[in-house]
Coordinates of N, CA and C in Angstrom, one line a residue:
X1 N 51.1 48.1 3.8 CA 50.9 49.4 3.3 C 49.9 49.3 2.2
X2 N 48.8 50.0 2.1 CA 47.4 50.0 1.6 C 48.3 50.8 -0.4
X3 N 48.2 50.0 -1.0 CA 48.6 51.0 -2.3 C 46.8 51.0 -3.4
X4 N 46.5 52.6 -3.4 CA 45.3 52.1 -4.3 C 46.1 53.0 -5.5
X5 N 44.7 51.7 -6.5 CA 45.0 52.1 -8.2 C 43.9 51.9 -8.5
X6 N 43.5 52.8 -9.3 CA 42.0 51.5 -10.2 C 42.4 50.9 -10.9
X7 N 43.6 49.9 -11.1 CA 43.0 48.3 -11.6 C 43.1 47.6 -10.2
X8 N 43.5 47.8 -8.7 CA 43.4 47.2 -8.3 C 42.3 47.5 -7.0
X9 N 41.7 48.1 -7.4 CA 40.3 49.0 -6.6 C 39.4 47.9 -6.5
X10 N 38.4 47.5 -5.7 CA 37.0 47.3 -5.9 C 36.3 48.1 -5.1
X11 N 34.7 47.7 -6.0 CA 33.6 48.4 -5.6 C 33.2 47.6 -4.4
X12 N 32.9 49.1 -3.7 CA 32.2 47.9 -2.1 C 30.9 48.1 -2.0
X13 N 30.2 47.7 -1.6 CA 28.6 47.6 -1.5 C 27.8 48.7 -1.9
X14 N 28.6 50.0 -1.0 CA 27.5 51.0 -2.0 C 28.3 51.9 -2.7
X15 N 29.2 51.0 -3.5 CA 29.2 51.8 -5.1 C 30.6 52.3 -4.9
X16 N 31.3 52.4 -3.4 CA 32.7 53.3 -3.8 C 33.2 52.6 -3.8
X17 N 35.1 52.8 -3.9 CA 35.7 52.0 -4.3 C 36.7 52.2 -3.3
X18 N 37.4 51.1 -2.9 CA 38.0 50.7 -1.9 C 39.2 50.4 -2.7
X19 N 40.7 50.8 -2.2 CA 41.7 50.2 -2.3 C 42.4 48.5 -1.7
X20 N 43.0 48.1 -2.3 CA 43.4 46.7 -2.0 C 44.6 46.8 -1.1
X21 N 45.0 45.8 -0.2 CA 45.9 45.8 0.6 C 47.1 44.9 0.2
X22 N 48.1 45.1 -0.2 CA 49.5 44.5 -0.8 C 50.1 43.7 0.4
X23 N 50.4 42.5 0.3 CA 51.3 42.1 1.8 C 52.5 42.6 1.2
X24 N 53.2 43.3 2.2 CA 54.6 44.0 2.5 C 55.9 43.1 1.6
X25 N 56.8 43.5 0.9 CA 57.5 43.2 -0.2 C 58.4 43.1 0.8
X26 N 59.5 41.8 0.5 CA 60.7 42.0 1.6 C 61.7 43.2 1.0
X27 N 61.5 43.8 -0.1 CA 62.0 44.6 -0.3 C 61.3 45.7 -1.1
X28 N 61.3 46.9 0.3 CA 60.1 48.1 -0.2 C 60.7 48.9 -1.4
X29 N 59.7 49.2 -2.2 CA 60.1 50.1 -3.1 C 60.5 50.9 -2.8
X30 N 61.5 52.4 -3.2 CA 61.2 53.4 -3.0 C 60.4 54.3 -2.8
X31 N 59.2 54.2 -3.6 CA 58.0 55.3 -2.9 C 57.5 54.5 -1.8
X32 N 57.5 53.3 -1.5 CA 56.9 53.5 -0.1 C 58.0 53.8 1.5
X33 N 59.0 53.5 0.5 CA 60.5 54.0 1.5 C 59.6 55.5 1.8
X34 N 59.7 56.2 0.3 CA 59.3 58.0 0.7 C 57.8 58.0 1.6
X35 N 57.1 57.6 1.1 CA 56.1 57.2 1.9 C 56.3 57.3 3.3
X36 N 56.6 56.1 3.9 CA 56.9 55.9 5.4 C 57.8 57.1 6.0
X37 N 58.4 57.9 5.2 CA 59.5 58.9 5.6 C 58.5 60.2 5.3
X38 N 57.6 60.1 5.1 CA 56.8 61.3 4.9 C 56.3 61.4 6.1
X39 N 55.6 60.2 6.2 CA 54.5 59.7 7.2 C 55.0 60.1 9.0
X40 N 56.6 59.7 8.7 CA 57.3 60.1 10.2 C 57.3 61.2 10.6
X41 N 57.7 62.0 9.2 CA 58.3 63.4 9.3 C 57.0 64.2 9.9
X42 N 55.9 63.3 9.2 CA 54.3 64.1 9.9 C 54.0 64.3 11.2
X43 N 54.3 62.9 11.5 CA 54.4 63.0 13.1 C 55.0 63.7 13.5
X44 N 56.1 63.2 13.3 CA 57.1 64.5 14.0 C 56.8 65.6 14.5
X45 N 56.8 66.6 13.0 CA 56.3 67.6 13.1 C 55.0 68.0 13.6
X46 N 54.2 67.2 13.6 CA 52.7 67.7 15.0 C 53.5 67.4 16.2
X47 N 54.2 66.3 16.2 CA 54.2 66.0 18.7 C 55.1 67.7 18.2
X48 N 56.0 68.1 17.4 CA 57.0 69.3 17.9 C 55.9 70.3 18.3
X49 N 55.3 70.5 17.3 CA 54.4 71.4 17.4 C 53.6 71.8 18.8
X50 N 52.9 70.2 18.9 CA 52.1 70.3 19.8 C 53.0 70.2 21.7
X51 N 54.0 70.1 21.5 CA 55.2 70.4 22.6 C 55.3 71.5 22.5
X52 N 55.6 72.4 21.7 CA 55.7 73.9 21.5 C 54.8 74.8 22.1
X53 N 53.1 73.9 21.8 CA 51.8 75.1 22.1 C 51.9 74.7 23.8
X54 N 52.6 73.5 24.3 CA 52.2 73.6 25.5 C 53.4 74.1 26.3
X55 N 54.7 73.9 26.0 CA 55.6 74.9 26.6 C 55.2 76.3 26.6
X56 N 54.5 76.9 25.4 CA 54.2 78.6 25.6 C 53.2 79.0 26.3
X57 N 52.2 77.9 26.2 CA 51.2 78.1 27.3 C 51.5 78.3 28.6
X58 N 52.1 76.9 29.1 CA 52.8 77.5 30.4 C 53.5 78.3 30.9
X59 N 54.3 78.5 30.0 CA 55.1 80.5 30.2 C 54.1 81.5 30.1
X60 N 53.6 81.6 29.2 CA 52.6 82.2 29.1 C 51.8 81.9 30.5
X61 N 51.7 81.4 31.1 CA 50.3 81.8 32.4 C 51.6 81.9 33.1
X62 N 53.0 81.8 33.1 CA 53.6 82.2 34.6 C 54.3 83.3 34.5
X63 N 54.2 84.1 33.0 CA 54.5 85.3 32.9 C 53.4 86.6 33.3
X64 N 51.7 85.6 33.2 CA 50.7 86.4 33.6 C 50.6 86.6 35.1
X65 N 50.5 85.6 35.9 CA 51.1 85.4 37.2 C 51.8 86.8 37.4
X66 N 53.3 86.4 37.3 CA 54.1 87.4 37.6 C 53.7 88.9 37.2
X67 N 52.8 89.0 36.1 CA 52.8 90.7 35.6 C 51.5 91.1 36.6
X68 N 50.5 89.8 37.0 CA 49.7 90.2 37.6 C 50.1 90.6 39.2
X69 N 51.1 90.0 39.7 CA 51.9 90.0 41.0 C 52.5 91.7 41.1
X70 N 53.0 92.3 40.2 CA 53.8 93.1 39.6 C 52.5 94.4 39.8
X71 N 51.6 94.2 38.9 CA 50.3 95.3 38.8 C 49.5 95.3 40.4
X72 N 49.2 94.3 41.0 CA 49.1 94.1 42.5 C 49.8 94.9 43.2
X73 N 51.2 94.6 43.1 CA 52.1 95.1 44.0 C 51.7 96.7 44.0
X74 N 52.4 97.2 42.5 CA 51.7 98.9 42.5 C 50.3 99.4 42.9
X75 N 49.5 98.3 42.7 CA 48.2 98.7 42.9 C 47.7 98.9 44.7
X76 N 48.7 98.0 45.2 CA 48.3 97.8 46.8 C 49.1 98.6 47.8
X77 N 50.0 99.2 46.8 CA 51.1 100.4 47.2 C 50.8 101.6 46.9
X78 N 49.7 101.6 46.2 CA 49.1 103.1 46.0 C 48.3 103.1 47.1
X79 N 46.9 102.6 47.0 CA 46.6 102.4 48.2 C 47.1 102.6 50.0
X80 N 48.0 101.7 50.0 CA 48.8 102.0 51.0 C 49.4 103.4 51.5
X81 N 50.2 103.5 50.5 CA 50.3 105.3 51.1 C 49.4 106.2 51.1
X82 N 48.2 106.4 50.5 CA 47.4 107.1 50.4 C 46.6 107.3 52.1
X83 N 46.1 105.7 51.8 CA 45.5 105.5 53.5 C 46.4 105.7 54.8
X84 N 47.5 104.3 54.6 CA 48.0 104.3 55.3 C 48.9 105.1 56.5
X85 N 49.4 105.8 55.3 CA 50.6 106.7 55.4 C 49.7 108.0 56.4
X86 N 48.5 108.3 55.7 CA 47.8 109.4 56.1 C 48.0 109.3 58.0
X87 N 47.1 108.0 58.3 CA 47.2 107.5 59.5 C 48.5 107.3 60.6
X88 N 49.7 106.9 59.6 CA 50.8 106.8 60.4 C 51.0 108.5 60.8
X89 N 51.2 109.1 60.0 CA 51.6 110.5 59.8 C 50.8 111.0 61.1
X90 N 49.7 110.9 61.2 CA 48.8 111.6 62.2 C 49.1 110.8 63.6
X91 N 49.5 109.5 63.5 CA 49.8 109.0 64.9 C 50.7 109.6 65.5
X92 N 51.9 109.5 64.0 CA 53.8 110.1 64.8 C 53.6 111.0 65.0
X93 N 52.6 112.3 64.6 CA 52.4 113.3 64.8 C 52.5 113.8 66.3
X94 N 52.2 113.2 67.2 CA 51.5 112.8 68.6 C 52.6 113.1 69.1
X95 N 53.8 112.5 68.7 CA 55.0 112.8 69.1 C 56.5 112.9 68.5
X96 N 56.3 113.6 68.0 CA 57.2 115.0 66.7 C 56.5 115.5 66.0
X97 N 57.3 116.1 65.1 CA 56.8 117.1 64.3 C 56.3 116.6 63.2
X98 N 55.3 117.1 62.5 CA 54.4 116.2 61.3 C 55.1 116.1 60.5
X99 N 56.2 117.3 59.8 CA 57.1 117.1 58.9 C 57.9 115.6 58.7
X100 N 58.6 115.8 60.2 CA 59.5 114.0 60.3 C 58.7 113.0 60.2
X101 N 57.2 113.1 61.1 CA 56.3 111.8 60.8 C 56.4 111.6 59.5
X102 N 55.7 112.3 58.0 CA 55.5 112.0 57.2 C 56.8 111.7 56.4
X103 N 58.0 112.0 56.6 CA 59.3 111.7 56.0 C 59.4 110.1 56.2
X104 N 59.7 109.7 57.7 CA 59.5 108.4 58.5 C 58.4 107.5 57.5
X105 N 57.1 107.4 57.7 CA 56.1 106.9 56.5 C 56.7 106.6 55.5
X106 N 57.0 107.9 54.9 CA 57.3 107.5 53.6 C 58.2 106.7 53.1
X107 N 59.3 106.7 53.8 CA 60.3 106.0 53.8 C 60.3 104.2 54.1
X108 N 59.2 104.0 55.4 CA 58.9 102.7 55.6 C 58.3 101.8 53.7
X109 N 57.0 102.9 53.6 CA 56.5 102.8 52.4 C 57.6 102.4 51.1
X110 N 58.3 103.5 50.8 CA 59.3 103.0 49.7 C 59.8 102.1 50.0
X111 N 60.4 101.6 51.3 CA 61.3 99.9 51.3 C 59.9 98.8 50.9
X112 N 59.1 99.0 51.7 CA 57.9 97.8 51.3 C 57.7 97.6 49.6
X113 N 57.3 98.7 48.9 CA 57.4 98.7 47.3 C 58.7 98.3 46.6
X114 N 59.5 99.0 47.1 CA 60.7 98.3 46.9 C 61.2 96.3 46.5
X115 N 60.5 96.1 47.8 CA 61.0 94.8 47.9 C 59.5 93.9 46.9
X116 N 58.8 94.7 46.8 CA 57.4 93.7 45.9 C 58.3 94.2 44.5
X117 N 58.8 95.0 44.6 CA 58.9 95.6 42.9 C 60.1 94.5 42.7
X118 N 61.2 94.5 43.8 CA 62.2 93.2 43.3 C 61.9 92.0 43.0
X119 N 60.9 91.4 44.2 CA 60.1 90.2 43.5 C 59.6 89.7 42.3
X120 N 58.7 90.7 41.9 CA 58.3 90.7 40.8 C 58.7 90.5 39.5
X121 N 60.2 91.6 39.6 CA 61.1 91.3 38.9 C 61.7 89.7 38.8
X122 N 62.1 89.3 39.4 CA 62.9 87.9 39.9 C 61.9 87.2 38.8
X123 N 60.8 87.1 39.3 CA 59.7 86.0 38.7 C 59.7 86.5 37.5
X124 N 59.7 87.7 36.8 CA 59.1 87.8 35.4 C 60.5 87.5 34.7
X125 N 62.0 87.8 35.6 CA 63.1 86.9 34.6 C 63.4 85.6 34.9
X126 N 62.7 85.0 35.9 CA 62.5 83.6 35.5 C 61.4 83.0 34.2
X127 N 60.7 83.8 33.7 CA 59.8 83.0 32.7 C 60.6 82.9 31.4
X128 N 60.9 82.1 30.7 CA 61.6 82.1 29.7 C 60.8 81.7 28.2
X129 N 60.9 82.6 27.2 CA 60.3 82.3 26.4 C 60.8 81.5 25.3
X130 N 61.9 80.8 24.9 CA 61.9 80.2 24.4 C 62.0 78.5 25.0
X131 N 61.1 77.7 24.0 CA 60.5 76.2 24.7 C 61.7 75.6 24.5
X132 N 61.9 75.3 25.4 CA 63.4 74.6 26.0 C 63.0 73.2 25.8
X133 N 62.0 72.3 26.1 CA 61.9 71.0 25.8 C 62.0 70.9 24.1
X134 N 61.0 72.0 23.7 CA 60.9 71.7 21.7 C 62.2 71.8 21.3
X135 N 62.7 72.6 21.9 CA 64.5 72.8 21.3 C 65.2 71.7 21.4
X136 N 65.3 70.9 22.8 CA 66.0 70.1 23.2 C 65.7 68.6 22.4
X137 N 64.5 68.6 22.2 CA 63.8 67.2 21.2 C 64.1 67.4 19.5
X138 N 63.9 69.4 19.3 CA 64.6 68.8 17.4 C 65.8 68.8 17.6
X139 N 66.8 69.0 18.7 CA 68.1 68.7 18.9 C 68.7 67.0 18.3
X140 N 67.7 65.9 19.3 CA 67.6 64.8 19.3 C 67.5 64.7 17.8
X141 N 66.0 65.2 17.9 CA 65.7 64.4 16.0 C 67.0 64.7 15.3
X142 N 67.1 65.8 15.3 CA 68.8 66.3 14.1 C 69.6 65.0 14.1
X143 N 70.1 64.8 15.2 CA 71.0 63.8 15.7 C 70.6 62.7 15.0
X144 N 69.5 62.5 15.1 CA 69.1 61.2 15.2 C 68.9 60.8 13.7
X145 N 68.5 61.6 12.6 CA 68.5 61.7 11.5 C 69.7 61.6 10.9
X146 N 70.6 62.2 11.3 CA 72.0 62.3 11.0 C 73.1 61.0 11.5
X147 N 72.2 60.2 12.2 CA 72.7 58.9 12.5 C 72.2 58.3 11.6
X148 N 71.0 58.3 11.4 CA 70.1 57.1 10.2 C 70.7 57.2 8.6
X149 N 71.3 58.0 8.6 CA 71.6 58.7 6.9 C 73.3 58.3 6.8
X150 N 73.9 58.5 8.4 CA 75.5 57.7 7.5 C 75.5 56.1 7.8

């Protein structure tokens, strides 16, 4: 472990000063005890972190997915009845009365929306927003800290 001081600094070639390197005491001080337990806790805390940004990111793009699946679905169902329905309506027409044609339609139409709108749903309560791996790893660290301390 690198300890600098200026008495035990030197100057290195151009003028700054470099700290000296201590070989390791079979018995560390306390501050380098705190030291090294700083130094962990640092780590630590960035991989959690950086576990964190990438669990949300992924929810995050499979909740956009789904809302985009969701905005599609209404969007391709509007459409649908507008065109489609017009066309069915005029075909059944041919044989019954326009009234029932367009009841018939519409009715096909509402189950089709129906079943995109269930979908949709399904997928948008599968995204879960809280990061189940970050949870499950400061779970560990807790534990694990709480083993090193008794």
């Amino acid at each position: 472990m690198a300890i600098f001081s200026p008495q035990n600094a030197t100057l290195a070639q151009d003028g700054s000063r470099s700290g000296s390197h201590r070989a390791p005491s079979p018995d560390p001080s306390i501050g380098e005890l705190v030291g090294e337990i700083s130094d962990d806790l640092t780590q630590l805390v960035r991989g959690e972190i950086e576990l964190a940004k990438a669990e949300l990111k992924q929810e995050a793009t499979r909740a956009g997915k789904a809302g985009g699946m969701l905005a599609g679905s209404g969007y391709a169902g509007h459409l649908v009845l507008l065109m489609g329905s017009l066309a069915a309506i005029f075909g059944l027409a041919h044989i019954m009365d326009l009234a029932w044609a367009a009841l018939i339609v519409t009715g096909i139409w509402a189950v089709a929306g129906g079943a995109l709108f269930v979908m949709g749903r399904t997928r948008m309560r599968a995204v879960r927003v809280k990061p189940e791996r970050t949870a499950e790893t400061l779970k560990e660290d807790a534990r694990w800290a709480r083993t090193r301390t008794h």
